[in-house]
PDB file of C-alpha atoms in Angstrom:
ATOM      1  CA  UNK A1180     -63.386  16.254  41.492  1.00 41.00           C
ATOM      2  CA  UNK A1181     -61.285  16.879  38.358  1.00 48.00           C
ATOM      3  CA  UNK A1182     -57.669  15.781  38.710  1.00 60.00           C
ATOM      4  CA  UNK A1183     -56.106  15.063  35.313  1.00 80.00           C
ATOM      5  CA  UNK A1184     -54.208  17.667  33.277  1.00 82.00           C
ATOM      6  CA  UNK A1185     -56.781  17.484  30.483  1.00 88.00           C
ATOM      7  CA  UNK A1186     -59.604  18.079  32.963  1.00 93.00           C
ATOM      8  CA  UNK A1187     -57.725  21.006  34.486  1.00 95.00           C
ATOM      9  CA  UNK A1188     -57.330  22.555  31.040  1.00 97.00           C
ATOM     10  CA  UNK A1189     -61.032  22.028  30.325  1.00 97.00           C
ATOM     11  CA  UNK A1190     -62.043  23.724  33.580  1.00 98.00           C
ATOM     12  CA  UNK A1191     -59.659  26.603  32.866  1.00 98.00           C
ATOM     13  CA  UNK A1192     -61.250  27.148  29.455  1.00 98.00           C
ATOM     14  CA  UNK A1193     -64.801  26.839  30.747  1.00 98.00           C
ATOM     15  CA  UNK A1194     -64.159  29.285  33.598  1.00 98.00           C
ATOM     16  CA  UNK A1195     -62.610  31.898  31.291  1.00 98.00           C
ATOM     17  CA  UNK A1196     -65.499  31.627  28.851  1.00 98.00           C
ATOM     18  CA  UNK A1197     -68.061  31.972  31.634  1.00 98.00           C
ATOM     19  CA  UNK A1198     -66.362  35.030  33.096  1.00 98.00           C
ATOM     20  CA  UNK A1199     -65.945  36.639  29.690  1.00 98.00           C
ATOM     21  CA  UNK A1200     -69.643  36.175  28.964  1.00 98.00           C
ATOM     22  CA  UNK A1201     -70.560  38.033  32.161  1.00 98.00           C
ATOM     23  CA  UNK A1202     -68.171  40.880  31.346  1.00 97.00           C
ATOM     24  CA  UNK A1203     -69.346  41.086  27.734  1.00 98.00           C
ATOM     25  CA  UNK A1204     -72.917  41.755  28.861  1.00 97.00           C
ATOM     26  CA  UNK A1205     -71.669  44.972  30.515  1.00 96.00           C
ATOM     27  CA  UNK A1206     -69.380  46.114  27.700  1.00 97.00           C
ATOM     28  CA  UNK A1207     -70.339  49.490  26.213  1.00 96.00           C
ATOM     29  CA  UNK A1208     -73.148  49.975  28.704  1.00 95.00           C
ATOM     30  CA  UNK A1209     -73.648  52.784  31.214  1.00 91.00           C
ATOM     31  CA  UNK A1210     -71.482  51.236  33.929  1.00 90.00           C
ATOM     32  CA  UNK A1211     -70.376  52.976  37.129  1.00 89.00           C
ATOM     33  CA  UNK A1212     -66.588  53.124  37.459  1.00 87.00           C
ATOM     34  CA  UNK A1213     -64.776  53.093  40.807  1.00 84.00           C
ATOM     35  CA  UNK A1214     -61.079  53.549  41.606  1.00 76.00           C
ATOM     36  CA  UNK A1215     -58.888  51.443  43.874  1.00 68.00           C
ATOM     37  CA  UNK A1216     -55.275  52.548  44.448  1.00 66.00           C
ATOM     38  CA  UNK A1217     -55.292  55.541  42.129  1.00 62.00           C
ATOM     39  CA  UNK A1218     -57.200  57.407  39.459  1.00 60.00           C
ATOM     40  CA  UNK A1219     -56.041  54.978  36.761  1.00 59.00           C
ATOM     41  CA  UNK A1220     -56.650  51.804  38.816  1.00 63.00           C
ATOM     42  CA  UNK A1221     -60.301  51.308  37.992  1.00 72.00           C
ATOM     43  CA  UNK A1222     -62.820  48.586  38.804  1.00 82.00           C
ATOM     44  CA  UNK A1223     -66.448  47.979  37.939  1.00 89.00           C
ATOM     45  CA  UNK A1224     -69.339  45.741  38.825  1.00 93.00           C
ATOM     46  CA  UNK A1225     -68.435  43.757  35.722  1.00 94.00           C
ATOM     47  CA  UNK A1226     -64.984  42.895  37.140  1.00 93.00           C
ATOM     48  CA  UNK A1227     -66.459  41.633  40.402  1.00 93.00           C
ATOM     49  CA  UNK A1228     -69.303  39.645  38.865  1.00 95.00           C
ATOM     50  CA  UNK A1229     -67.067  38.118  36.211  1.00 96.00           C
ATOM     51  CA  UNK A1230     -64.616  36.954  38.872  1.00 94.00           C
ATOM     52  CA  UNK A1231     -67.468  35.495  40.915  1.00 95.00           C
ATOM     53  CA  UNK A1232     -68.614  33.511  37.878  1.00 97.00           C
ATOM     54  CA  UNK A1233     -65.091  32.274  37.184  1.00 97.00           C
ATOM     55  CA  UNK A1234     -64.687  31.145  40.793  1.00 96.00           C
ATOM     56  CA  UNK A1235     -68.081  29.423  40.819  1.00 97.00           C
ATOM     57  CA  UNK A1236     -67.131  27.527  37.668  1.00 98.00           C
ATOM     58  CA  UNK A1237     -63.799  26.387  39.092  1.00 98.00           C
ATOM     59  CA  UNK A1238     -65.278  25.451  42.477  1.00 97.00           C
ATOM     60  CA  UNK A1239     -67.782  23.121  40.803  1.00 97.00           C
ATOM     61  CA  UNK A1240     -64.839  20.814  40.042  1.00 97.00           C
ATOM     62  CA  UNK A1241     -62.240  21.988  42.556  1.00 97.00           C
ATOM     63  CA  UNK A1242     -64.126  22.974  45.718  1.00 97.00           C
ATOM     64  CA  UNK A1243     -61.035  23.440  47.890  1.00 95.00           C
ATOM     65  CA  UNK A1244     -58.414  24.723  45.469  1.00 96.00           C
ATOM     66  CA  UNK A1245     -56.616  28.048  45.989  1.00 96.00           C
ATOM     67  CA  UNK A1246     -57.884  30.703  43.580  1.00 97.00           C
ATOM     68  CA  UNK A1247     -55.637  33.733  43.166  1.00 96.00           C
ATOM     69  CA  UNK A1248     -57.427  36.782  41.798  1.00 89.00           C
ATOM     70  CA  UNK A1249     -57.536  40.539  41.463  1.00 76.00           C
ATOM     71  CA  UNK A1250     -60.968  41.273  42.942  1.00 69.00           C
ATOM     72  CA  UNK A1251     -63.203  40.432  45.920  1.00 64.00           C
ATOM     73  CA  UNK A1252     -60.428  39.899  48.493  1.00 74.00           C
ATOM     74  CA  UNK A1253     -59.115  36.793  46.739  1.00 77.00           C
ATOM     75  CA  UNK A1254     -55.601  35.532  47.635  1.00 83.00           C
ATOM     76  CA  UNK A1255     -52.943  37.451  45.697  1.00 86.00           C
ATOM     77  CA  UNK A1256     -49.982  35.057  45.898  1.00 91.00           C
ATOM     78  CA  UNK A1257     -49.489  31.882  43.877  1.00 95.00           C
ATOM     79  CA  UNK A1258     -48.559  28.931  46.115  1.00 95.00           C
ATOM     80  CA  UNK A1259     -45.346  27.130  45.178  1.00 94.00           C
ATOM     81  CA  UNK A1260     -46.815  23.774  46.204  1.00 95.00           C
ATOM     82  CA  UNK A1261     -50.071  22.137  45.183  1.00 95.00           C
ATOM     83  CA  UNK A1262     -52.739  23.173  42.715  1.00 95.00           C
ATOM     84  CA  UNK A1263     -54.126  26.652  42.163  1.00 97.00           C
ATOM     85  CA  UNK A1264     -55.919  28.783  39.609  1.00 98.00           C
ATOM     86  CA  UNK A1265     -55.027  32.385  38.751  1.00 98.00           C
ATOM     87  CA  UNK A1266     -57.852  34.656  37.589  1.00 97.00           C
ATOM     88  CA  UNK A1267     -58.122  38.073  35.975  1.00 97.00           C
ATOM     89  CA  UNK A1268     -61.822  38.742  35.309  1.00 96.00           C
ATOM     90  CA  UNK A1269     -61.094  41.725  33.053  1.00 97.00           C
ATOM     91  CA  UNK A1270     -57.526  42.392  32.017  1.00 97.00           C
ATOM     92  CA  UNK A1271     -57.655  45.796  30.367  1.00 96.00           C
ATOM     93  CA  UNK A1272     -60.348  47.422  32.500  1.00 93.00           C
ATOM     94  CA  UNK A1273     -59.302  50.891  31.350  1.00 94.00           C
ATOM     95  CA  UNK A1274     -59.993  49.782  27.784  1.00 97.00           C
ATOM     96  CA  UNK A1275     -63.236  48.128  28.886  1.00 96.00           C
ATOM     97  CA  UNK A1276     -64.688  51.258  30.483  1.00 94.00           C
ATOM     98  CA  UNK A1277     -63.771  53.352  27.421  1.00 95.00           C
ATOM     99  CA  UNK A1278     -65.437  50.960  24.998  1.00 97.00           C
ATOM    100  CA  UNK A1279     -62.112  49.808  23.526  1.00 98.00           C
ATOM    101  CA  UNK A1280     -62.324  46.094  22.627  1.00 98.00           C
ATOM    102  CA  UNK A1281     -58.843  45.033  23.798  1.00 98.00           C
ATOM    103  CA  UNK A1282     -59.779  43.352  27.081  1.00 98.00           C
ATOM    104  CA  UNK A1283     -60.097  39.748  28.149  1.00 98.00           C
ATOM    105  CA  UNK A1284     -60.879  37.271  30.886  1.00 98.00           C
ATOM    106  CA  UNK A1285     -57.821  35.229  31.724  1.00 98.00           C
ATOM    107  CA  UNK A1286     -57.483  32.044  33.779  1.00 98.00           C
ATOM    108  CA  UNK A1287     -54.434  29.860  34.402  1.00 98.00           C
ATOM    109  CA  UNK A1288     -54.127  26.513  36.173  1.00 98.00           C
ATOM    110  CA  UNK A1289     -50.952  26.115  38.210  1.00 97.00           C
ATOM    111  CA  UNK A1290     -49.271  23.053  39.723  1.00 96.00           C
ATOM    112  CA  UNK A1291     -46.440  23.566  42.214  1.00 96.00           C
ATOM    113  CA  UNK A1292     -46.006  27.164  41.061  1.00 95.00           C
ATOM    114  CA  UNK A1293     -45.823  26.398  37.331  1.00 96.00           C
ATOM    115  CA  UNK A1294     -48.672  26.969  34.839  1.00 97.00           C
ATOM    116  CA  UNK A1295     -50.089  23.845  33.223  1.00 97.00           C
ATOM    117  CA  UNK A1296     -53.068  25.344  31.356  1.00 98.00           C
ATOM    118  CA  UNK A1297     -54.228  28.787  30.295  1.00 98.00           C
ATOM    119  CA  UNK A1298     -57.205  30.493  28.712  1.00 98.00           C
ATOM    120  CA  UNK A1299     -57.411  34.104  27.582  1.00 98.00           C
ATOM    121  CA  UNK A1300     -60.847  34.884  26.162  1.00 98.00           C
ATOM    122  CA  UNK A1301     -61.355  38.231  24.412  1.00 98.00           C
ATOM    123  CA  UNK A1302     -65.018  38.273  23.367  1.00 98.00           C
ATOM    124  CA  UNK A1303     -65.061  41.818  21.960  1.00 98.00           C
ATOM    125  CA  UNK A1304     -62.522  40.833  19.291  1.00 98.00           C
ATOM    126  CA  UNK A1305     -63.680  37.206  18.992  1.00 98.00           C
ATOM    127  CA  UNK A1306     -60.427  35.557  20.092  1.00 98.00           C
ATOM    128  CA  UNK A1307     -59.769  32.615  22.415  1.00 98.00           C
ATOM    129  CA  UNK A1308     -56.167  31.814  23.293  1.00 98.00           C
ATOM    130  CA  UNK A1309     -56.054  28.368  24.929  1.00 98.00           C
ATOM    131  CA  UNK A1310     -53.196  26.176  26.096  1.00 98.00           C
ATOM    132  CA  UNK A1311     -52.891  22.804  27.750  1.00 97.00           C
ATOM    133  CA  UNK A1312     -49.520  21.588  29.075  1.00 95.00           C
ATOM    134  CA  UNK A1313     -47.751  21.705  25.724  1.00 96.00           C
ATOM    135  CA  UNK A1314     -49.793  23.307  22.938  1.00 98.00           C
ATOM    136  CA  UNK A1315     -51.226  26.792  22.443  1.00 98.00           C
ATOM    137  CA  UNK A1316     -54.140  27.497  20.105  1.00 98.00           C
ATOM    138  CA  UNK A1317     -56.027  30.528  18.845  1.00 98.00           C
ATOM    139  CA  UNK A1318     -59.631  29.794  17.915  1.00 98.00           C
ATOM    140  CA  UNK A1319     -58.701  26.143  17.394  1.00 97.00           C
ATOM    141  CA  UNK A1320     -55.549  26.662  15.324  1.00 98.00           C
ATOM    142  CA  UNK A1321     -52.146  25.758  16.781  1.00 98.00           C
ATOM    143  CA  UNK A1322     -49.934  28.759  17.511  1.00 98.00           C
ATOM    144  CA  UNK A1323     -46.269  29.467  16.900  1.00 98.00           C
ATOM    145  CA  UNK A1324     -44.253  32.561  17.723  1.00 98.00           C
ATOM    146  CA  UNK A1325     -42.836  34.617  14.861  1.00 98.00           C
ATOM    147  CA  UNK A1326     -39.563  33.792  13.109  1.00 98.00           C
ATOM    148  CA  UNK A1327     -38.376  37.379  12.817  1.00 98.00           C
ATOM    149  CA  UNK A1328     -34.753  37.381  13.890  1.00 97.00           C
ATOM    150  CA  UNK A1329     -33.735  41.001  13.336  1.00 96.00           C
ATOM    151  CA  UNK A1330     -34.733  43.746  15.770  1.00 98.00           C
ATOM    152  CA  UNK A1331     -35.131  46.091  12.812  1.00 97.00           C
ATOM    153  CA  UNK A1332     -38.090  43.980  11.628  1.00 98.00           C
ATOM    154  CA  UNK A1333     -39.611  43.349  15.077  1.00 98.00           C
ATOM    155  CA  UNK A1334     -42.611  44.975  16.756  1.00 98.00           C
ATOM    156  CA  UNK A1335     -42.424  45.137  20.554  1.00 98.00           C
ATOM    157  CA  UNK A1336     -44.759  46.221  23.337  1.00 98.00           C
ATOM    158  CA  UNK A1337     -43.836  47.719  26.716  1.00 98.00           C
ATOM    159  CA  UNK A1338     -46.457  46.455  29.161  1.00 98.00           C
ATOM    160  CA  UNK A1339     -47.801  46.773  32.712  1.00 96.00           C
ATOM    161  CA  UNK A1340     -48.447  50.141  34.346  1.00 93.00           C
ATOM    162  CA  UNK A1341     -45.674  52.558  35.273  1.00 95.00           C
ATOM    163  CA  UNK A1342     -47.144  54.832  37.906  1.00 92.00           C
ATOM    164  CA  UNK A1343     -46.622  58.585  37.784  1.00 92.00           C
ATOM    165  CA  UNK A1344     -43.542  58.419  40.006  1.00 92.00           C
ATOM    166  CA  UNK A1345     -41.948  55.949  37.549  1.00 95.00           C
ATOM    167  CA  UNK A1346     -42.498  57.761  34.277  1.00 96.00           C
ATOM    168  CA  UNK A1347     -38.757  58.013  33.642  1.00 97.00           C
ATOM    169  CA  UNK A1348     -38.753  54.200  33.483  1.00 97.00           C
ATOM    170  CA  UNK A1349     -41.738  54.247  31.128  1.00 98.00           C
ATOM    171  CA  UNK A1350     -40.023  56.830  28.926  1.00 98.00           C
ATOM    172  CA  UNK A1351     -36.825  54.771  28.818  1.00 98.00           C
ATOM    173  CA  UNK A1352     -38.833  51.690  27.864  1.00 98.00           C
ATOM    174  CA  UNK A1353     -40.536  53.495  24.987  1.00 98.00           C
ATOM    175  CA  UNK A1354     -37.297  55.127  23.840  1.00 98.00           C
ATOM    176  CA  UNK A1355     -35.539  51.759  23.884  1.00 98.00           C
ATOM    177  CA  UNK A1356     -38.179  50.268  21.602  1.00 98.00           C
ATOM    178  CA  UNK A1357     -38.019  53.190  19.183  1.00 97.00           C
ATOM    179  CA  UNK A1358     -34.222  53.009  19.019  1.00 97.00           C
ATOM    180  CA  UNK A1359     -33.917  49.223  18.588  1.00 98.00           C
ATOM    181  CA  UNK A1360     -37.022  47.913  16.851  1.00 98.00           C
ATOM    182  CA  UNK A1361     -39.199  48.528  13.807  1.00 98.00           C
ATOM    183  CA  UNK A1362     -42.240  49.656  15.770  1.00 98.00           C
ATOM    184  CA  UNK A1363     -44.002  49.898  19.126  1.00 98.00           C
ATOM    185  CA  UNK A1364     -47.465  48.723  20.168  1.00 98.00           C
ATOM    186  CA  UNK A1365     -49.259  49.167  23.489  1.00 97.00           C
ATOM    187  CA  UNK A1366     -52.640  47.464  23.764  1.00 97.00           C
ATOM    188  CA  UNK A1367     -53.520  48.204  27.387  1.00 97.00           C
ATOM    189  CA  UNK A1368     -53.862  44.506  28.273  1.00 98.00           C
ATOM    190  CA  UNK A1369     -50.816  42.465  29.227  1.00 98.00           C
ATOM    191  CA  UNK A1370     -52.609  39.170  28.639  1.00 98.00           C
ATOM    192  CA  UNK A1371     -53.739  40.108  25.132  1.00 98.00           C
ATOM    193  CA  UNK A1372     -50.238  41.369  24.353  1.00 98.00           C
ATOM    194  CA  UNK A1373     -48.742  38.065  25.489  1.00 98.00           C
ATOM    195  CA  UNK A1374     -51.284  36.212  23.383  1.00 98.00           C
ATOM    196  CA  UNK A1375     -50.137  38.261  20.399  1.00 98.00           C
ATOM    197  CA  UNK A1376     -46.547  37.136  20.995  1.00 99.00           C
ATOM    198  CA  UNK A1377     -47.777  33.538  21.052  1.00 98.00           C
ATOM    199  CA  UNK A1378     -49.513  34.012  17.673  1.00 98.00           C
ATOM    200  CA  UNK A1379     -46.580  35.887  16.106  1.00 98.00           C
ATOM    201  CA  UNK A1380     -48.315  39.260  15.776  1.00 98.00           C
ATOM    202  CA  UNK A1381     -45.881  40.775  18.282  1.00 98.00           C
ATOM    203  CA  UNK A1382     -42.245  39.740  18.597  1.00 98.00           C
ATOM    204  CA  UNK A1383     -41.713  40.829  22.188  1.00 98.00           C
ATOM    205  CA  UNK A1384     -43.381  42.155  25.335  1.00 98.00           C
ATOM    206  CA  UNK A1385     -41.485  43.484  28.321  1.00 98.00           C
ATOM    207  CA  UNK A1386     -41.491  45.403  31.574  1.00 98.00           C
ATOM    208  CA  UNK A1387     -38.937  46.044  34.289  1.00 98.00           C
ATOM    209  CA  UNK A1388     -41.761  45.859  36.851  1.00 97.00           C
ATOM    210  CA  UNK A1389     -42.881  42.870  38.891  1.00 95.00           C
ATOM    211  CA  UNK A1390     -46.238  41.940  37.402  1.00 94.00           C
ATOM    212  CA  UNK A1391     -49.214  40.603  39.303  1.00 95.00           C
ATOM    213  CA  UNK A1392     -49.742  36.904  38.586  1.00 97.00           C
ATOM    214  CA  UNK A1393     -53.218  37.532  37.145  1.00 97.00           C
ATOM    215  CA  UNK A1394     -51.660  39.849  34.553  1.00 97.00           C
ATOM    216  CA  UNK A1395     -48.896  37.477  33.491  1.00 98.00           C
ATOM    217  CA  UNK A1396     -49.074  33.756  34.277  1.00 98.00           C
ATOM    218  CA  UNK A1397     -51.584  32.668  31.633  1.00 98.00           C
ATOM    219  CA  UNK A1398     -49.935  34.667  28.866  1.00 98.00           C
ATOM    220  CA  UNK A1399     -46.430  33.464  29.680  1.00 98.00           C
ATOM    221  CA  UNK A1400     -47.662  29.893  29.467  1.00 98.00           C
ATOM    222  CA  UNK A1401     -49.239  30.590  26.067  1.00 98.00           C
ATOM    223  CA  UNK A1402     -45.958  32.019  24.768  1.00 98.00           C
ATOM    224  CA  UNK A1403     -43.881  29.118  26.027  1.00 98.00           C
ATOM    225  CA  UNK A1404     -46.277  26.586  24.534  1.00 98.00           C
ATOM    226  CA  UNK A1405     -45.977  28.463  21.220  1.00 98.00           C
ATOM    227  CA  UNK A1406     -42.181  28.178  21.276  1.00 98.00           C
ATOM    228  CA  UNK A1407     -41.278  31.550  22.787  1.00 98.00           C
ATOM    229  CA  UNK A1408     -39.079  32.579  25.694  1.00 98.00           C
ATOM    230  CA  UNK A1409     -39.822  34.293  29.010  1.00 98.00           C
ATOM    231  CA  UNK A1410     -37.184  35.516  31.461  1.00 98.00           C
ATOM    232  CA  UNK A1411     -36.670  37.988  34.270  1.00 98.00           C
ATOM    233  CA  UNK A1412     -34.338  40.994  34.117  1.00 98.00           C
ATOM    234  CA  UNK A1413     -31.336  38.776  34.833  1.00 97.00           C
ATOM    235  CA  UNK A1414     -32.123  36.547  31.882  1.00 98.00           C
ATOM    236  CA  UNK A1415     -33.230  33.676  34.135  1.00 98.00           C
ATOM    237  CA  UNK A1416     -36.376  31.674  33.493  1.00 98.00           C
ATOM    238  CA  UNK A1417     -39.405  33.777  34.442  1.00 98.00           C
ATOM    239  CA  UNK A1418     -41.402  32.724  37.506  1.00 96.00           C
ATOM    240  CA  UNK A1419     -44.676  34.135  38.793  1.00 96.00           C
ATOM    241  CA  UNK A1420     -42.873  36.284  41.386  1.00 94.00           C
ATOM    242  CA  UNK A1421     -39.984  37.401  39.160  1.00 96.00           C
ATOM    243  CA  UNK A1422     -38.785  40.974  38.965  1.00 95.00           C
ATOM    244  CA  UNK A1423     -39.275  42.054  35.366  1.00 97.00           C
ATOM    245  CA  UNK A1424     -41.095  40.356  32.508  1.00 98.00           C
ATOM    246  CA  UNK A1425     -39.198  39.809  29.266  1.00 98.00           C
ATOM    247  CA  UNK A1426     -41.060  37.723  26.680  1.00 98.00           C
ATOM    248  CA  UNK A1427     -40.199  37.187  23.031  1.00 98.00           C
ATOM    249  CA  UNK A1428     -40.086  34.840  20.081  1.00 98.00           C
ATOM    250  CA  UNK A1429     -36.610  33.869  21.298  1.00 98.00           C
ATOM    251  CA  UNK A1430     -34.765  35.192  18.271  1.00 98.00           C
ATOM    252  CA  UNK A1431     -34.867  38.841  19.397  1.00 98.00           C
ATOM    253  CA  UNK A1432     -34.817  38.111  23.120  1.00 98.00           C
ATOM    254  CA  UNK A1433     -31.448  39.707  23.854  1.00 98.00           C
ATOM    255  CA  UNK A1434     -32.590  43.007  22.343  1.00 98.00           C
ATOM    256  CA  UNK A1435     -35.886  42.921  24.285  1.00 98.00           C
ATOM    257  CA  UNK A1436     -33.965  42.135  27.483  1.00 98.00           C
ATOM    258  CA  UNK A1437     -31.617  45.077  26.884  1.00 98.00           C
ATOM    259  CA  UNK A1438     -34.613  47.377  26.491  1.00 98.00           C
ATOM    260  CA  UNK A1439     -36.112  46.176  29.775  1.00 98.00           C
ATOM    261  CA  UNK A1440     -32.771  46.797  31.471  1.00 98.00           C
ATOM    262  CA  UNK A1441     -32.726  50.344  30.064  1.00 96.00           C
ATOM    263  CA  UNK A1442     -35.986  50.994  31.890  1.00 97.00           C
ATOM    264  CA  UNK A1443     -34.678  49.404  35.081  1.00 97.00           C
ATOM    265  CA  UNK A1444     -31.557  51.605  34.951  1.00 97.00           C
ATOM    266  CA  UNK A1445     -33.814  54.615  35.618  1.00 96.00           C
ATOM    267  CA  UNK A1446     -35.095  53.177  38.897  1.00 89.00           C
ATOM    268  CA  UNK A1447     -34.165  55.033  42.050  1.00 69.00           C
TER     269      UNK A1447
END
């Protein structure tokens, strides 16, 4: 059984690659699409089979570990004690089913509630974001967040899904970006967006929502390892069950946090 941090990181990477390979075989094929909690919450055979492959890969080294995941009735809560893995077989399924290449398989290793390794593999665009305990890399090259320190030069992405009864929050989030920053991006995959903060392509990613751990944990770890910052809506260090997700290069964090709070001000 694997037990060192380096072995955990290796298993995380191997599992993400295996799951991504399964998903990639279905990409841009005639794939049946089902819905879960709403018309925009979609799932496919590719999601389920990719998660099964990820779990099989992890279980080969960690037969009894908790595996938190989005599909197949997996546990949905990260334990605050002991080891666990957090899995998103396809983050960006709406992109996936439309043939848009911004989707990924994401896996994080967690110890006592804190991520210690992460892998976000995006085969359709040829990118692998990997992190051990301290260092983040993209396709083998060490990552660092951007140095942009003025909001007027920053590009920021509102992320996660505001449902139809929360569109005033979504609108406030978008308006806040337009008013404060140089430009807005929205890729349709939280994990890819977080990876882009880690590599310096984006300067901030935010939401006033509470994200699922499979949408957030791996990417937050990548950003922190690349020198960035992640907090909740109160400005406290982000945790897997935090309300709000505010991630940045650090230099423009206050402006990103203010934009997330603008969205939250519309709630209820």
